Amino acid sequence: MPLRIGLIGVPSSAGAHGPGQEKAPSALRKAGLIGALRTAGLELEDLGDLPVARFQPDRANRKRQSASRVTKVAGQVADAVGRAVERDVVPLVIGGDCTITLGVVAGLLRRQSDLGLMYFDGDADLTTPETTHSGIFDSMGVAHLIGEGAPELAHIGPRYPLLPQDRIALFGFHPYEIEPAEAGLLERSAMLRYPVTSLDDRPVDFAREALARLEERSGAVAVHFDVDVMDSAEIPLADWPHYDALSFGDAMRCLSVFVGSSRLAALVVTEINPDHDPEGLLVRQFIDAFADALRPVAANAARR
Ligand SMILES: [Mn+2]
């Protein structure tokens, strides 16, 4: 059975700090994402985009901004991902803010309960409505995956919590982005942790190690890739900038390791804000490197 990839666009900034990310799927399509991925050898099916959900301020829910819209989008993502995996298609989900990964996990769990998640992100996303300053759900995704936070969002899947903590690997987060309340949760947790400050000058070796440890405990591996894991001084595409992060090249080499897993269940790309790139130059640069990083997916497909 050949490995088929299904592209699902999620034009949503419902859980973001402001608008912009809802433009990412169309910007990437316009800049040639599909052609680049097919040239890299992927058997790609275009499953279209979900409805646009643009950021709106939510003054009535100061610590749970747009909770109902975030939950609705995640539910739509879960349905689209569920339909794809029913047909043995591996979803490539292009966001959209980080909360869409909750929907991806919920959708995958309908088919595969033995799931692990490589959370490749500049943040640990462990705040909750109780501990947040901003009230923005974008920074709360992992907390909700492990059952914390707003019940309606934490309960969107076929089970609760969505993932046991030891099935999550946090890779590339920056300790200086961790808030005190998150640090407590992180210290007590069984998640695999690879802060960017621990990767020395060999992030790819650590990427292999992290993937191997996750594969030891999971029958399938979903990959979440927030572009803020890359240094915004080098490639300022992320909605919220991060510095002292991985270089563009190192991040793409790590991504290539993760998607090369023979157990790849889905890839989610989040936090691209095309407003940071009015000429589309960074998006094109990103697509070239991204398509190249995904070559191992095509190679794995050939072996299946
Ligand atoms: Mn992030």
mmCIF file of N, CA, C and O in Angstrom, residues 56-111:
data_model
loop_
_atom_site.group_PDB
_atom_site.id
_atom_site.type_symbol
_atom_site.label_atom_id
_atom_site.label_comp_id
_atom_site.label_asym_id
_atom_site.label_seq_id
_atom_site.Cartn_x
_atom_site.Cartn_y
_atom_site.Cartn_z
ATOM 1 N N GLN A 56 -10.456 37.082 16.684
ATOM 2 C CA GLN A 56 -11.312 38.163 17.188
ATOM 3 C C GLN A 56 -11.014 38.335 18.673
ATOM 4 O O GLN A 56 -10.913 37.348 19.393
ATOM 5 N N PRO A 57 -10.899 39.598 19.127
ATOM 6 C CA PRO A 57 -10.735 39.786 20.578
ATOM 7 C C PRO A 57 -12.001 39.328 21.302
ATOM 8 O O PRO A 57 -13.097 39.387 20.743
ATOM 9 N N ASP A 58 -11.835 38.837 22.512
ATOM 10 C CA ASP A 58 -12.965 38.267 23.262
ATOM 11 C C ASP A 58 -12.931 38.836 24.682
ATOM 12 O O ASP A 58 -12.460 38.206 25.607
ATOM 13 N N ARG A 59 -13.442 40.064 24.812
ATOM 14 C CA ARG A 59 -13.298 40.785 26.088
ATOM 15 C C ARG A 59 -14.108 40.153 27.207
ATOM 16 O O ARG A 59 -13.803 40.342 28.374
ATOM 17 N N ALA A 60 -15.115 39.373 26.846
ATOM 18 C CA ALA A 60 -15.969 38.760 27.878
ATOM 19 C C ALA A 60 -15.282 37.554 28.530
ATOM 20 O O ALA A 60 -15.693 37.118 29.606
ATOM 21 N N ASN A 61 -14.263 37.007 27.870
ATOM 22 C CA ASN A 61 -13.591 35.811 28.391
ATOM 23 C C ASN A 61 -12.093 36.070 28.500
ATOM 24 O O ASN A 61 -11.295 35.489 27.782
ATOM 25 N N ARG A 62 -11.768 36.959 29.421
ATOM 26 C CA ARG A 62 -10.414 37.496 29.496
ATOM 27 C C ARG A 62 -9.327 36.410 29.570
ATOM 28 O O ARG A 62 -8.281 36.536 28.943
ATOM 29 N N LYS A 63 -9.562 35.341 30.316
ATOM 30 C CA LYS A 63 -8.540 34.297 30.492
ATOM 31 C C LYS A 63 -8.801 33.062 29.619
ATOM 32 O O LYS A 63 -8.091 32.061 29.734
ATOM 33 N N ARG A 64 -9.837 33.125 28.807
ATOM 34 C CA ARG A 64 -10.152 32.020 27.898
ATOM 35 C C ARG A 64 -10.637 32.612 26.595
ATOM 36 O O ARG A 64 -11.776 32.444 26.191
ATOM 37 N N GLN A 65 -9.728 33.333 25.927
ATOM 38 C CA GLN A 65 -10.083 34.074 24.720
ATOM 39 C C GLN A 65 -10.574 33.138 23.615
ATOM 40 O O GLN A 65 -9.863 32.223 23.207
ATOM 41 N N SER A 66 -11.790 33.388 23.168
ATOM 42 C CA SER A 66 -12.352 32.654 22.025
ATOM 43 C C SER A 66 -12.386 31.144 22.250
ATOM 44 O O SER A 66 -12.224 30.363 21.298
ATOM 45 N N ALA A 67 -12.617 30.729 23.478
ATOM 46 C CA ALA A 67 -12.599 29.286 23.785
ATOM 47 C C ALA A 67 -13.545 28.501 22.880
ATOM 48 O O ALA A 67 -13.195 27.426 22.377
ATOM 49 N N SER A 68 -14.741 29.037 22.639
ATOM 50 C CA SER A 68 -15.703 28.252 21.854
ATOM 51 C C SER A 68 -15.279 28.174 20.383
ATOM 52 O O SER A 68 -15.462 27.127 19.746
ATOM 53 N N ARG A 69 -14.680 29.238 19.853
ATOM 54 C CA ARG A 69 -14.219 29.179 18.450
ATOM 55 C C ARG A 69 -13.019 28.237 18.313
ATOM 56 O O ARG A 69 -12.924 27.471 17.351
ATOM 57 N N VAL A 70 -12.105 28.301 19.282
ATOM 58 C CA VAL A 70 -10.934 27.408 19.257
ATOM 59 C C VAL A 70 -11.395 25.946 19.287
ATOM 60 O O VAL A 70 -10.900 25.098 18.536
ATOM 61 N N THR A 71 -12.366 25.667 20.137
ATOM 62 C CA THR A 71 -12.885 24.300 20.269
ATOM 63 C C THR A 71 -13.593 23.862 18.990
ATOM 64 O O THR A 71 -13.441 22.714 18.540
ATOM 65 N N LYS A 72 -14.329 24.801 18.386
ATOM 66 C CA LYS A 72 -15.039 24.472 17.143
ATOM 67 C C LYS A 72 -14.050 24.150 16.012
ATOM 68 O O LYS A 72 -14.217 23.148 15.301
ATOM 69 N N VAL A 73 -13.008 24.968 15.874
ATOM 70 C CA VAL A 73 -12.011 24.710 14.826
ATOM 71 C C VAL A 73 -11.322 23.367 15.073
ATOM 72 O O VAL A 73 -11.165 22.554 14.156
ATOM 73 N N ALA A 74 -10.935 23.128 16.324
ATOM 74 C CA ALA A 74 -10.261 21.853 16.633
ATOM 75 C C ALA A 74 -11.171 20.672 16.287
ATOM 76 O O ALA A 74 -10.707 19.640 15.780
ATOM 77 N N GLY A 75 -12.463 20.821 16.526
ATOM 78 C CA GLY A 75 -13.416 19.760 16.181
ATOM 79 C C GLY A 75 -13.496 19.534 14.677
ATOM 80 O O GLY A 75 -13.564 18.385 14.204
ATOM 81 N N GLN A 76 -13.472 20.629 13.914
ATOM 82 C CA GLN A 76 -13.488 20.501 12.450
ATOM 83 C C GLN A 76 -12.214 19.806 11.958
ATOM 84 O O GLN A 76 -12.252 18.988 11.038
ATOM 85 N N VAL A 77 -11.081 20.158 12.589
ATOM 86 C CA VAL A 77 -9.812 19.517 12.221
ATOM 87 C C VAL A 77 -9.886 18.016 12.526
ATOM 88 O O VAL A 77 -9.488 17.176 11.708
ATOM 89 N N ALA A 78 -10.422 17.682 13.695
ATOM 90 C CA ALA A 78 -10.538 16.262 14.080
ATOM 91 C C ALA A 78 -11.372 15.495 13.052
ATOM 92 O O ALA A 78 -11.020 14.374 12.659
ATOM 93 N N ASP A 79 -12.466 16.098 12.595
ATOM 94 C CA ASP A 79 -13.310 15.431 11.593
ATOM 95 C C ASP A 79 -12.562 15.237 10.273
ATOM 96 O O ASP A 79 -12.621 14.162 9.671
ATOM 97 N N ALA A 80 -11.858 16.287 9.814
ATOM 98 C CA ALA A 80 -11.127 16.189 8.542
ATOM 99 C C ALA A 80 -10.011 15.155 8.634
ATOM 100 O O ALA A 80 -9.804 14.351 7.715
ATOM 101 N N VAL A 81 -9.293 15.157 9.755
ATOM 102 C CA VAL A 81 -8.206 14.191 9.956
ATOM 103 C C VAL A 81 -8.787 12.776 10.078
ATOM 104 O O VAL A 81 -8.255 11.818 9.506
ATOM 105 N N GLY A 82 -9.905 12.665 10.784
ATOM 106 C CA GLY A 82 -10.556 11.363 10.924
ATOM 107 C C GLY A 82 -10.968 10.783 9.574
ATOM 108 O O GLY A 82 -10.774 9.598 9.309
ATOM 109 N N ARG A 83 -11.516 11.640 8.695
ATOM 110 C CA ARG A 83 -11.907 11.179 7.351
ATOM 111 C C ARG A 83 -10.691 10.735 6.549
ATOM 112 O O ARG A 83 -10.734 9.748 5.820
ATOM 113 N N ALA A 84 -9.576 11.474 6.700
ATOM 114 C CA ALA A 84 -8.353 11.112 5.958
ATOM 115 C C ALA A 84 -7.815 9.762 6.422
ATOM 116 O O ALA A 84 -7.517 8.887 5.596
ATOM 117 N N VAL A 85 -7.700 9.567 7.730
ATOM 118 C CA VAL A 85 -7.091 8.318 8.207
ATOM 119 C C VAL A 85 -7.997 7.109 7.957
ATOM 120 O O VAL A 85 -7.508 5.989 7.820
ATOM 121 N N GLU A 86 -9.301 7.337 7.876
ATOM 122 C CA GLU A 86 -10.217 6.247 7.495
ATOM 123 C C GLU A 86 -9.851 5.679 6.128
ATOM 124 O O GLU A 86 -10.105 4.515 5.839
ATOM 125 N N ARG A 87 -9.293 6.553 5.274
ATOM 126 C CA ARG A 87 -8.909 6.142 3.916
ATOM 127 C C ARG A 87 -7.407 5.844 3.818
ATOM 128 O O ARG A 87 -6.858 5.825 2.713
ATOM 129 N N ASP A 88 -6.741 5.657 4.958
ATOM 130 C CA ASP A 88 -5.297 5.374 4.974
ATOM 131 C C ASP A 88 -4.459 6.488 4.371
ATOM 132 O O ASP A 88 -3.387 6.238 3.809
ATOM 133 N N VAL A 89 -4.953 7.716 4.479
ATOM 134 C CA VAL A 89 -4.192 8.876 4.025
ATOM 135 C C VAL A 89 -3.535 9.510 5.251
ATOM 136 O O VAL A 89 -4.167 9.665 6.296
ATOM 137 N N VAL A 90 -2.236 9.832 5.133
ATOM 138 C CA VAL A 90 -1.508 10.474 6.234
ATOM 139 C C VAL A 90 -1.698 11.986 6.121
ATOM 140 O O VAL A 90 -1.292 12.591 5.130
ATOM 141 N N PRO A 91 -2.318 12.612 7.128
ATOM 142 C CA PRO A 91 -2.608 14.044 7.011
ATOM 143 C C PRO A 91 -1.358 14.925 7.139
ATOM 144 O O PRO A 91 -0.535 14.718 8.030
ATOM 145 N N LEU A 92 -1.244 15.881 6.219
ATOM 146 C CA LEU A 92 -0.298 16.994 6.336
ATOM 147 C C LEU A 92 -1.165 18.221 6.561
ATOM 148 O O LEU A 92 -1.850 18.684 5.639
ATOM 149 N N VAL A 93 -1.177 18.698 7.798
ATOM 150 C CA VAL A 93 -2.107 19.763 8.174
ATOM 151 C C VAL A 93 -1.343 21.079 8.241
ATOM 152 O O VAL A 93 -0.367 21.202 8.983
ATOM 153 N N ILE A 94 -1.791 22.044 7.446
ATOM 154 C CA ILE A 94 -1.127 23.343 7.405
ATOM 155 C C ILE A 94 -2.005 24.367 8.112
ATOM 156 O O ILE A 94 -3.103 24.692 7.647
ATOM 157 N N GLY A 95 -1.530 24.847 9.288
ATOM 158 C CA GLY A 95 -2.296 25.845 10.050
ATOM 159 C C GLY A 95 -1.988 27.228 9.577
ATOM 160 O O GLY A 95 -1.330 27.428 8.560
ATOM 161 N N GLY A 96 -2.513 28.147 10.360
ATOM 162 C CA GLY A 96 -3.263 27.914 11.582
ATOM 163 C C GLY A 96 -2.363 27.983 12.826
ATOM 164 O O GLY A 96 -1.164 27.783 12.777
ATOM 165 N N ASP A 97 -3.026 28.368 13.915
ATOM 166 C CA ASP A 97 -2.305 28.472 15.181
ATOM 167 C C ASP A 97 -2.172 27.096 15.828
ATOM 168 O O ASP A 97 -2.780 26.117 15.401
ATOM 169 N N CYS A 98 -1.373 27.041 16.911
ATOM 170 C CA CYS A 98 -0.977 25.759 17.507
ATOM 171 C C CYS A 98 -2.133 24.941 18.079
ATOM 172 O O CYS A 98 -1.979 23.731 18.274
ATOM 173 N N THR A 99 -3.273 25.564 18.340
ATOM 174 C CA THR A 99 -4.370 24.798 18.954
ATOM 175 C C THR A 99 -4.935 23.753 17.993
ATOM 176 O O THR A 99 -5.635 22.834 18.423
ATOM 177 N N ILE A 100 -4.636 23.881 16.699
ATOM 178 C CA ILE A 100 -5.175 22.905 15.740
ATOM 179 C C ILE A 100 -4.609 21.503 15.982
ATOM 180 O O ILE A 100 -5.217 20.507 15.611
ATOM 181 N N THR A 101 -3.446 21.439 16.638
ATOM 182 C CA THR A 101 -2.839 20.128 16.911
ATOM 183 C C THR A 101 -3.726 19.287 17.842
ATOM 184 O O THR A 101 -3.729 18.057 17.763
ATOM 185 N N LEU A 102 -4.495 19.954 18.701
ATOM 186 C CA LEU A 102 -5.461 19.218 19.531
ATOM 187 C C LEU A 102 -6.452 18.474 18.638
ATOM 188 O O LEU A 102 -6.808 17.319 18.904
ATOM 189 N N GLY A 103 -6.895 19.128 17.584
ATOM 190 C CA GLY A 103 -7.821 18.491 16.647
ATOM 191 C C GLY A 103 -7.163 17.353 15.880
ATOM 192 O O GLY A 103 -7.780 16.311 15.642
ATOM 193 N N VAL A 104 -5.908 17.559 15.505
ATOM 194 C CA VAL A 104 -5.195 16.502 14.770
ATOM 195 C C VAL A 104 -5.073 15.252 15.640
ATOM 196 O O VAL A 104 -5.380 14.134 15.200
ATOM 197 N N VAL A 105 -4.666 15.434 16.895
ATOM 198 C CA VAL A 105 -4.523 14.285 17.803
ATOM 199 C C VAL A 105 -5.886 13.604 18.007
ATOM 200 O O VAL A 105 -5.999 12.374 17.925
ATOM 201 N N ALA A 106 -6.917 14.414 18.229
ATOM 202 C CA ALA A 106 -8.262 13.841 18.442
ATOM 203 C C ALA A 106 -8.704 13.030 17.225
ATOM 204 O O ALA A 106 -9.293 11.955 17.360
ATOM 205 N N GLY A 107 -8.408 13.534 16.025
ATOM 206 C CA GLY A 107 -8.786 12.820 14.803
ATOM 207 C C GLY A 107 -7.998 11.533 14.625
ATOM 208 O O GLY A 107 -8.551 10.484 14.262
ATOM 209 N N LEU A 108 -6.693 11.581 14.898
ATOM 210 C CA LEU A 108 -5.855 10.379 14.755
ATOM 211 C C LEU A 108 -6.283 9.292 15.733
ATOM 212 O O LEU A 108 -6.236 8.104 15.410
ATOM 213 N N LEU A 109 -6.693 9.695 16.939
ATOM 214 C CA LEU A 109 -7.049 8.720 17.973
ATOM 215 C C LEU A 109 -8.275 7.885 17.593
ATOM 216 O O LEU A 109 -8.499 6.818 18.151
ATOM 217 N N ARG A 110 -9.078 8.375 16.638
ATOM 218 C CA ARG A 110 -10.241 7.587 16.206
ATOM 219 C C ARG A 110 -9.793 6.290 15.554
ATOM 220 O O ARG A 110 -10.527 5.308 15.515
ATOM 221 N N ARG A 111 -8.568 6.307 15.010
ATOM 222 C CA ARG A 111 -8.070 5.152 14.276
ATOM 223 C C ARG A 111 -6.924 4.451 14.997
ATOM 224 O O ARG A 111 -6.768 3.257 14.927
#
